[in-house]
Amino acid sequence: MTVEPSHTVQPLTITMLLFPQITQLDLTGPAEVFAQIEGVHMQYVWHDLNPVETSAGFALVPTVRFDEAQQADVLVVPGGQGAFTLLEDEQAIGFLRSQAEHAQWITSVCTGAFALAQAGLLAGRRATTHWSSRPLLARYPDIHVTDERVVVDGNLITAGGVTSGIDFALTLVARLRGEQAARDIALRLEYDPHPLFEAGTPRTHPSEQVEGIIAANERRRGPLVEHALTHLGR
């Protein structure tokens, strides 16, 4: 009798950073995709295990502290207004640097890219972020900021704003488990977007409105970025 070889799935540890005032969909969108992968272990990391308030007003609960986290195969940094406060958090930025040394994939969604930049992980790379924050990201030295929805540069994947996190997650699944696995997950999640309005990019809005949003973003976040850049010797 011929015995067929057993099918083994390589275990995969996905580490997602949590922090106050996170945009929850930046995290929960990709997390729902990754949770469909066989053999995955998800860990949600912060300083402590107390609930962390999101920008939507509800809380998410970390599962592990920085000093207890396993080495990540995939490191994910979501975004939100809290990502800019994170730039001054030396322990969090140090955690990203340490984990990135041995991670297979280093990734971000939306303004999570700023934490990667602060950790020095975007230098010499192509990257994206939310459209209204791209001019601020370009202030970091040696980063080629693009307007693509998902950017893959070697083992670095960055995604644009909020909803692009699902596209990023499926992009990564296709590389980890093959395109068919990504297609199957998209089917299970009924991921078949047909926007109700043609309104999801700055190209669909008047230039003065877009410029006004960028200017407001500069006023709100620019000083935080400039202060963080002083720590990089700029």
PDB file of C-alpha atoms in Angstrom:
ATOM      1  CA  MET A   1       0.000   0.000   0.000  1.00  0.00           C
ATOM      2  CA  THR A   2       1.330   3.421  -0.971  1.00  0.00           C
ATOM      3  CA  VAL A   3       1.233   6.009   1.753  1.00  0.00           C
ATOM      4  CA  GLU A   4       0.813   9.559   0.569  1.00  0.00           C
ATOM      5  CA  PRO A   5       3.137  12.086   2.227  1.00  0.00           C
ATOM      6  CA  SER A   6       1.403  14.212   4.833  1.00  0.00           C
ATOM      7  CA  HIS A   7       0.714  17.818   3.999  1.00  0.00           C
ATOM      8  CA  THR A   8       2.517  20.059   6.446  1.00  0.00           C
ATOM      9  CA  VAL A   9       1.969  23.762   6.740  1.00  0.00           C
ATOM     10  CA  GLN A  10       4.808  25.984   7.856  1.00  0.00           C
ATOM     11  CA  PRO A  11       3.775  27.785  11.062  1.00  0.00           C
ATOM     12  CA  LEU A  12       3.590  31.535  10.724  1.00  0.00           C
ATOM     13  CA  THR A  13       3.732  34.184  13.452  1.00  0.00           C
ATOM     14  CA  ILE A  14       2.120  37.489  12.532  1.00  0.00           C
ATOM     15  CA  THR A  15       2.756  40.349  14.933  1.00  0.00           C
ATOM     16  CA  MET A  16       0.495  43.391  14.781  1.00  0.00           C
ATOM     17  CA  LEU A  17       1.323  46.518  16.772  1.00  0.00           C
ATOM     18  CA  LEU A  18      -1.421  48.055  18.895  1.00  0.00           C
ATOM     19  CA  PHE A  19      -1.384  51.621  20.229  1.00  0.00           C
ATOM     20  CA  PRO A  20      -3.876  54.245  21.440  1.00  0.00           C
ATOM     21  CA  GLN A  21      -5.891  56.038  18.758  1.00  0.00           C
ATOM     22  CA  ILE A  22      -5.183  53.382  16.176  1.00  0.00           C
ATOM     23  CA  THR A  23      -7.467  53.303  13.126  1.00  0.00           C
ATOM     24  CA  GLN A  24      -9.052  49.977  13.895  1.00  0.00           C
ATOM     25  CA  LEU A  25      -9.731  48.942  10.292  1.00  0.00           C
ATOM     26  CA  ASP A  26      -6.007  49.287   9.549  1.00  0.00           C
ATOM     27  CA  LEU A  27      -5.588  46.377  11.950  1.00  0.00           C
ATOM     28  CA  THR A  28      -8.852  44.437  11.842  1.00  0.00           C
ATOM     29  CA  GLY A  29      -9.096  44.334   8.039  1.00  0.00           C
ATOM     30  CA  PRO A  30      -5.756  42.574   7.530  1.00  0.00           C
ATOM     31  CA  ALA A  31      -6.241  40.550  10.733  1.00  0.00           C
ATOM     32  CA  GLU A  32      -9.445  39.021   9.370  1.00  0.00           C
ATOM     33  CA  VAL A  33      -7.613  38.028   6.195  1.00  0.00           C
ATOM     34  CA  PHE A  34      -4.624  36.576   8.068  1.00  0.00           C
ATOM     35  CA  ALA A  35      -6.888  34.655  10.450  1.00  0.00           C
ATOM     36  CA  GLN A  36      -7.978  32.560   7.462  1.00  0.00           C
ATOM     37  CA  ILE A  37      -4.443  31.214   6.931  1.00  0.00           C
ATOM     38  CA  GLU A  38      -3.782  27.683   8.141  1.00  0.00           C
ATOM     39  CA  GLY A  39      -1.014  27.475  10.703  1.00  0.00           C
ATOM     40  CA  VAL A  40      -1.010  31.166  11.602  1.00  0.00           C
ATOM     41  CA  HIS A  41      -0.384  32.513  15.088  1.00  0.00           C
ATOM     42  CA  MET A  42      -1.517  36.101  15.621  1.00  0.00           C
ATOM     43  CA  GLN A  43      -0.112  38.291  18.372  1.00  0.00           C
ATOM     44  CA  TYR A  44      -1.215  41.844  19.150  1.00  0.00           C
ATOM     45  CA  VAL A  45       1.555  43.700  20.939  1.00  0.00           C
ATOM     46  CA  TRP A  46       1.721  46.716  23.243  1.00  0.00           C
ATOM     47  CA  HIS A  47       3.410  47.869  26.465  1.00  0.00           C
ATOM     48  CA  ASP A  48       0.825  46.116  28.619  1.00  0.00           C
ATOM     49  CA  LEU A  49      -2.341  44.041  28.297  1.00  0.00           C
ATOM     50  CA  ASN A  50      -4.824  46.792  29.146  1.00  0.00           C
ATOM     51  CA  PRO A  51      -7.486  47.603  26.537  1.00  0.00           C
ATOM     52  CA  VAL A  52      -6.298  50.123  23.946  1.00  0.00           C
ATOM     53  CA  GLU A  53      -8.815  52.695  22.742  1.00  0.00           C
ATOM     54  CA  THR A  54      -9.205  53.030  18.983  1.00  0.00           C
ATOM     55  CA  SER A  55     -10.167  56.165  17.068  1.00  0.00           C
ATOM     56  CA  ALA A  56     -13.623  54.615  16.626  1.00  0.00           C
ATOM     57  CA  GLY A  57     -14.266  54.784  20.366  1.00  0.00           C
ATOM     58  CA  PHE A  58     -14.083  51.105  21.220  1.00  0.00           C
ATOM     59  CA  ALA A  59     -11.093  49.227  22.575  1.00  0.00           C
ATOM     60  CA  LEU A  60      -8.894  46.372  21.396  1.00  0.00           C
ATOM     61  CA  VAL A  61      -7.044  44.146  23.837  1.00  0.00           C
ATOM     62  CA  PRO A  62      -3.357  43.294  23.345  1.00  0.00           C
ATOM     63  CA  THR A  63      -2.405  39.647  23.706  1.00  0.00           C
ATOM     64  CA  VAL A  64       1.285  40.060  24.548  1.00  0.00           C
ATOM     65  CA  ARG A  65       3.715  42.668  25.884  1.00  0.00           C
ATOM     66  CA  PHE A  66       6.765  43.847  23.978  1.00  0.00           C
ATOM     67  CA  ASP A  67       9.195  41.911  26.152  1.00  0.00           C
ATOM     68  CA  GLU A  68       7.222  38.666  25.830  1.00  0.00           C
ATOM     69  CA  ALA A  69       6.493  38.684  22.098  1.00  0.00           C
ATOM     70  CA  GLN A  70       7.702  35.857  19.903  1.00  0.00           C
ATOM     71  CA  GLN A  71       9.846  36.657  16.891  1.00  0.00           C
ATOM     72  CA  ALA A  72       7.581  37.749  14.062  1.00  0.00           C
ATOM     73  CA  ASP A  73       7.601  36.167  10.643  1.00  0.00           C
ATOM     74  CA  VAL A  74       5.380  39.046   9.529  1.00  0.00           C
ATOM     75  CA  LEU A  75       5.561  42.403  11.290  1.00  0.00           C
ATOM     76  CA  VAL A  76       2.546  44.684  10.745  1.00  0.00           C
ATOM     77  CA  VAL A  77       2.221  48.327  11.825  1.00  0.00           C
ATOM     78  CA  PRO A  78      -1.260  49.836  11.389  1.00  0.00           C
ATOM     79  CA  GLY A  79      -1.879  53.580  11.271  1.00  0.00           C
ATOM     80  CA  GLY A  80      -4.052  56.285  12.746  1.00  0.00           C
ATOM     81  CA  GLN A  81      -3.443  59.557  14.566  1.00  0.00           C
ATOM     82  CA  GLY A  82      -1.824  57.538  17.342  1.00  0.00           C
ATOM     83  CA  ALA A  83       0.929  56.484  14.955  1.00  0.00           C
ATOM     84  CA  PHE A  84       2.386  59.996  15.220  1.00  0.00           C
ATOM     85  CA  THR A  85       2.519  59.887  19.012  1.00  0.00           C
ATOM     86  CA  LEU A  86       4.180  56.507  18.575  1.00  0.00           C
ATOM     87  CA  LEU A  87       7.154  58.214  16.916  1.00  0.00           C
ATOM     88  CA  GLU A  88       8.288  59.425  20.351  1.00  0.00           C
ATOM     89  CA  ASP A  89       7.874  55.980  21.952  1.00  0.00           C
ATOM     90  CA  GLU A  90      11.440  54.667  22.103  1.00  0.00           C
ATOM     91  CA  GLN A  91      10.440  51.224  23.346  1.00  0.00           C
ATOM     92  CA  ALA A  92       7.915  50.712  20.555  1.00  0.00           C
ATOM     93  CA  ILE A  93      10.307  51.944  17.859  1.00  0.00           C
ATOM     94  CA  GLY A  94      13.095  49.810  19.322  1.00  0.00           C
ATOM     95  CA  PHE A  95      10.765  46.805  19.273  1.00  0.00           C
ATOM     96  CA  LEU A  96      10.134  47.342  15.557  1.00  0.00           C
ATOM     97  CA  ARG A  97      13.869  47.578  14.826  1.00  0.00           C
ATOM     98  CA  SER A  98      14.592  44.410  16.809  1.00  0.00           C
ATOM     99  CA  GLN A  99      11.769  42.375  15.280  1.00  0.00           C
ATOM    100  CA  ALA A 100      12.590  43.564  11.767  1.00  0.00           C
ATOM    101  CA  GLU A 101      16.083  42.082  11.968  1.00  0.00           C
ATOM    102  CA  HIS A 102      14.725  38.550  11.612  1.00  0.00           C
ATOM    103  CA  ALA A 103      11.204  39.054  10.206  1.00  0.00           C
ATOM    104  CA  GLN A 104      10.505  37.615   6.766  1.00  0.00           C
ATOM    105  CA  TRP A 105       8.166  40.496   5.948  1.00  0.00           C
ATOM    106  CA  ILE A 106       8.043  44.059   7.280  1.00  0.00           C
ATOM    107  CA  THR A 107       4.743  45.780   6.567  1.00  0.00           C
ATOM    108  CA  SER A 108       2.526  48.755   7.328  1.00  0.00           C
ATOM    109  CA  VAL A 109      -0.944  50.052   6.628  1.00  0.00           C
ATOM    110  CA  CYS A 110      -1.737  53.736   6.179  1.00  0.00           C
ATOM    111  CA  THR A 111       0.300  55.979   8.499  1.00  0.00           C
ATOM    112  CA  GLY A 112       1.921  52.979  10.154  1.00  0.00           C
ATOM    113  CA  ALA A 113       4.621  53.685   7.565  1.00  0.00           C
ATOM    114  CA  PHE A 114       5.816  56.578   9.736  1.00  0.00           C
ATOM    115  CA  ALA A 115       6.759  54.219  12.566  1.00  0.00           C
ATOM    116  CA  LEU A 116       8.733  52.096  10.101  1.00  0.00           C
ATOM    117  CA  ALA A 117      10.429  55.251   8.827  1.00  0.00           C
ATOM    118  CA  GLN A 118      11.256  56.356  12.363  1.00  0.00           C
ATOM    119  CA  ALA A 119      12.798  52.944  12.997  1.00  0.00           C
ATOM    120  CA  GLY A 120      14.968  53.385   9.899  1.00  0.00           C
ATOM    121  CA  LEU A 121      13.271  50.549   8.049  1.00  0.00           C
ATOM    122  CA  LEU A 122      12.214  52.497   4.934  1.00  0.00           C
ATOM    123  CA  ALA A 123      15.591  54.002   4.032  1.00  0.00           C
ATOM    124  CA  GLY A 124      16.413  53.315   0.405  1.00  0.00           C
ATOM    125  CA  ARG A 125      13.010  51.744  -0.203  1.00  0.00           C
ATOM    126  CA  ARG A 126       9.826  52.491  -2.102  1.00  0.00           C
ATOM    127  CA  ALA A 127       6.825  53.034   0.177  1.00  0.00           C
ATOM    128  CA  THR A 128       3.346  54.502   0.392  1.00  0.00           C
ATOM    129  CA  THR A 129       0.916  55.737   3.027  1.00  0.00           C
ATOM    130  CA  HIS A 130      -2.418  57.546   3.187  1.00  0.00           C
ATOM    131  CA  TRP A 131      -2.547  60.064   0.335  1.00  0.00           C
ATOM    132  CA  SER A 132      -2.915  63.049   2.659  1.00  0.00           C
ATOM    133  CA  SER A 133       0.230  62.088   4.596  1.00  0.00           C
ATOM    134  CA  ARG A 134       2.563  61.294   1.691  1.00  0.00           C
ATOM    135  CA  PRO A 135       4.152  64.778   1.703  1.00  0.00           C
ATOM    136  CA  LEU A 136       5.012  64.293   5.390  1.00  0.00           C
ATOM    137  CA  LEU A 137       6.486  60.830   4.809  1.00  0.00           C
ATOM    138  CA  ALA A 138       8.671  62.292   2.073  1.00  0.00           C
ATOM    139  CA  ARG A 139      10.421  64.410   4.733  1.00  0.00           C
ATOM    140  CA  TYR A 140      12.198  61.319   5.976  1.00  0.00           C
ATOM    141  CA  PRO A 141      15.548  60.910   4.241  1.00  0.00           C
ATOM    142  CA  ASP A 142      16.049  58.427   1.405  1.00  0.00           C
ATOM    143  CA  ILE A 143      12.460  57.179   1.029  1.00  0.00           C
ATOM    144  CA  HIS A 144      10.871  57.036  -2.403  1.00  0.00           C
ATOM    145  CA  VAL A 145       7.209  57.784  -1.647  1.00  0.00           C
ATOM    146  CA  THR A 146       4.758  56.631  -4.312  1.00  0.00           C
ATOM    147  CA  ASP A 147       1.018  57.008  -4.861  1.00  0.00           C
ATOM    148  CA  GLU A 148       0.374  53.283  -5.339  1.00  0.00           C
ATOM    149  CA  ARG A 149      -2.266  51.515  -3.251  1.00  0.00           C
ATOM    150  CA  VAL A 150       0.078  48.675  -2.271  1.00  0.00           C
ATOM    151  CA  VAL A 151       3.851  48.819  -2.720  1.00  0.00           C
ATOM    152  CA  VAL A 152       6.069  45.738  -2.576  1.00  0.00           C
ATOM    153  CA  ASP A 153       9.807  46.397  -2.318  1.00  0.00           C
ATOM    154  CA  GLY A 154      11.728  43.245  -1.485  1.00  0.00           C
ATOM    155  CA  ASN A 155      10.454  42.034   1.891  1.00  0.00           C
ATOM    156  CA  LEU A 156       8.768  45.379   2.582  1.00  0.00           C
ATOM    157  CA  ILE A 157       5.066  45.933   1.867  1.00  0.00           C
ATOM    158  CA  THR A 158       3.349  49.231   2.572  1.00  0.00           C
ATOM    159  CA  ALA A 159      -0.293  50.053   1.935  1.00  0.00           C
ATOM    160  CA  GLY A 160      -2.156  53.316   1.450  1.00  0.00           C
ATOM    161  CA  GLY A 161      -5.097  54.456   3.529  1.00  0.00           C
ATOM    162  CA  VAL A 162      -7.297  52.264   5.721  1.00  0.00           C
ATOM    163  CA  THR A 163      -9.219  50.044   3.264  1.00  0.00           C
ATOM    164  CA  SER A 164      -6.059  49.248   1.316  1.00  0.00           C
ATOM    165  CA  GLY A 165      -5.050  47.087   4.285  1.00  0.00           C
ATOM    166  CA  ILE A 166      -7.240  44.291   2.920  1.00  0.00           C
ATOM    167  CA  ASP A 167      -5.529  44.523  -0.471  1.00  0.00           C
ATOM    168  CA  PHE A 168      -2.158  44.425   1.270  1.00  0.00           C
ATOM    169  CA  ALA A 169      -3.133  41.356   3.288  1.00  0.00           C
ATOM    170  CA  LEU A 170      -4.297  39.451   0.221  1.00  0.00           C
ATOM    171  CA  THR A 171      -1.119  40.493  -1.603  1.00  0.00           C
ATOM    172  CA  LEU A 172       0.931  39.006   1.208  1.00  0.00           C
ATOM    173  CA  VAL A 173      -1.145  35.823   1.419  1.00  0.00           C
ATOM    174  CA  ALA A 174      -0.510  35.241  -2.285  1.00  0.00           C
ATOM    175  CA  ARG A 175       3.234  35.364  -1.589  1.00  0.00           C
ATOM    176  CA  LEU A 176       3.057  33.234   1.533  1.00  0.00           C
ATOM    177  CA  ARG A 177       0.583  30.555   0.452  1.00  0.00           C
ATOM    178  CA  GLY A 178       0.043  31.105  -3.279  1.00  0.00           C
ATOM    179  CA  GLU A 179      -2.449  33.065  -5.345  1.00  0.00           C
ATOM    180  CA  GLN A 180      -5.165  30.414  -5.063  1.00  0.00           C
ATOM    181  CA  ALA A 181      -5.108  30.678  -1.286  1.00  0.00           C
ATOM    182  CA  ALA A 182      -5.576  34.446  -1.560  1.00  0.00           C
ATOM    183  CA  ARG A 183      -8.431  33.946  -4.015  1.00  0.00           C
ATOM    184  CA  ASP A 184     -10.105  31.470  -1.673  1.00  0.00           C
ATOM    185  CA  ILE A 185      -9.885  33.885   1.246  1.00  0.00           C
ATOM    186  CA  ALA A 186     -11.340  36.692  -0.877  1.00  0.00           C
ATOM    187  CA  LEU A 187     -14.254  34.386  -1.692  1.00  0.00           C
ATOM    188  CA  ARG A 188     -14.865  33.434   1.947  1.00  0.00           C
ATOM    189  CA  LEU A 189     -14.817  37.097   2.967  1.00  0.00           C
ATOM    190  CA  GLU A 190     -16.937  38.104  -0.043  1.00  0.00           C
ATOM    191  CA  TYR A 191     -14.288  40.652  -0.914  1.00  0.00           C
ATOM    192  CA  ASP A 192     -15.736  42.004  -4.141  1.00  0.00           C
ATOM    193  CA  PRO A 193     -15.655  45.779  -3.793  1.00  0.00           C
ATOM    194  CA  HIS A 194     -17.899  47.888  -5.980  1.00  0.00           C
ATOM    195  CA  PRO A 195     -17.700  51.425  -4.559  1.00  0.00           C
ATOM    196  CA  LEU A 196     -21.051  53.122  -4.144  1.00  0.00           C
ATOM    197  CA  PHE A 197     -19.430  56.438  -5.076  1.00  0.00           C
ATOM    198  CA  GLU A 198     -16.461  57.239  -7.274  1.00  0.00           C
ATOM    199  CA  ALA A 199     -14.870  59.129  -4.427  1.00  0.00           C
ATOM    200  CA  GLY A 200     -12.091  57.112  -2.852  1.00  0.00           C
ATOM    201  CA  THR A 201      -9.035  58.932  -4.227  1.00  0.00           C
ATOM    202  CA  PRO A 202      -7.968  62.580  -4.479  1.00  0.00           C
ATOM    203  CA  ARG A 203      -8.294  62.276  -8.252  1.00  0.00           C
ATOM    204  CA  THR A 204     -12.084  62.245  -7.884  1.00  0.00           C
ATOM    205  CA  HIS A 205     -12.320  65.497  -5.909  1.00  0.00           C
ATOM    206  CA  PRO A 206     -11.656  69.183  -6.637  1.00  0.00           C
ATOM    207  CA  SER A 207      -8.016  70.117  -6.199  1.00  0.00           C
ATOM    208  CA  GLU A 208      -8.827  72.864  -3.674  1.00  0.00           C
ATOM    209  CA  GLN A 209     -10.576  70.335  -1.435  1.00  0.00           C
ATOM    210  CA  VAL A 210      -7.635  67.932  -1.646  1.00  0.00           C
ATOM    211  CA  GLU A 211      -5.139  70.717  -0.958  1.00  0.00           C
ATOM    212  CA  GLY A 212      -7.196  71.842   2.034  1.00  0.00           C
ATOM    213  CA  ILE A 213      -7.099  68.351   3.557  1.00  0.00           C
ATOM    214  CA  ILE A 214      -3.351  68.105   3.028  1.00  0.00           C
ATOM    215  CA  ALA A 215      -2.874  71.542   4.623  1.00  0.00           C
ATOM    216  CA  ALA A 216      -4.983  70.552   7.642  1.00  0.00           C
ATOM    217  CA  ASN A 217      -2.997  67.347   7.934  1.00  0.00           C
ATOM    218  CA  GLU A 218       0.205  69.379   7.886  1.00  0.00           C
ATOM    219  CA  ARG A 219      -1.012  71.566  10.722  1.00  0.00           C
ATOM    220  CA  ARG A 220      -2.082  68.595  12.815  1.00  0.00           C
ATOM    221  CA  ARG A 221       0.720  66.155  12.147  1.00  0.00           C
ATOM    222  CA  GLY A 222       3.588  68.169  10.693  1.00  0.00           C
ATOM    223  CA  PRO A 223       4.971  69.361  14.057  1.00  0.00           C
ATOM    224  CA  LEU A 224       4.937  65.781  15.391  1.00  0.00           C
ATOM    225  CA  VAL A 225       6.883  64.546  12.367  1.00  0.00           C
ATOM    226  CA  GLU A 226       9.388  67.410  12.553  1.00  0.00           C
ATOM    227  CA  HIS A 227       9.979  66.763  16.241  1.00  0.00           C
ATOM    228  CA  ALA A 228      10.491  63.060  15.569  1.00  0.00           C
ATOM    229  CA  LEU A 229      12.943  63.855  12.782  1.00  0.00           C
ATOM    230  CA  THR A 230      15.174  65.718  15.207  1.00  0.00           C
ATOM    231  CA  HIS A 231      15.902  62.368  16.841  1.00  0.00           C
ATOM    232  CA  LEU A 232      17.257  61.129  13.519  1.00  0.00           C
ATOM    233  CA  GLY A 233      19.787  63.941  13.433  1.00  0.00           C
ATOM    234  CA  ARG A 234      18.076  65.809  10.639  1.00  0.00           C
TER     235      ARG A 234
END
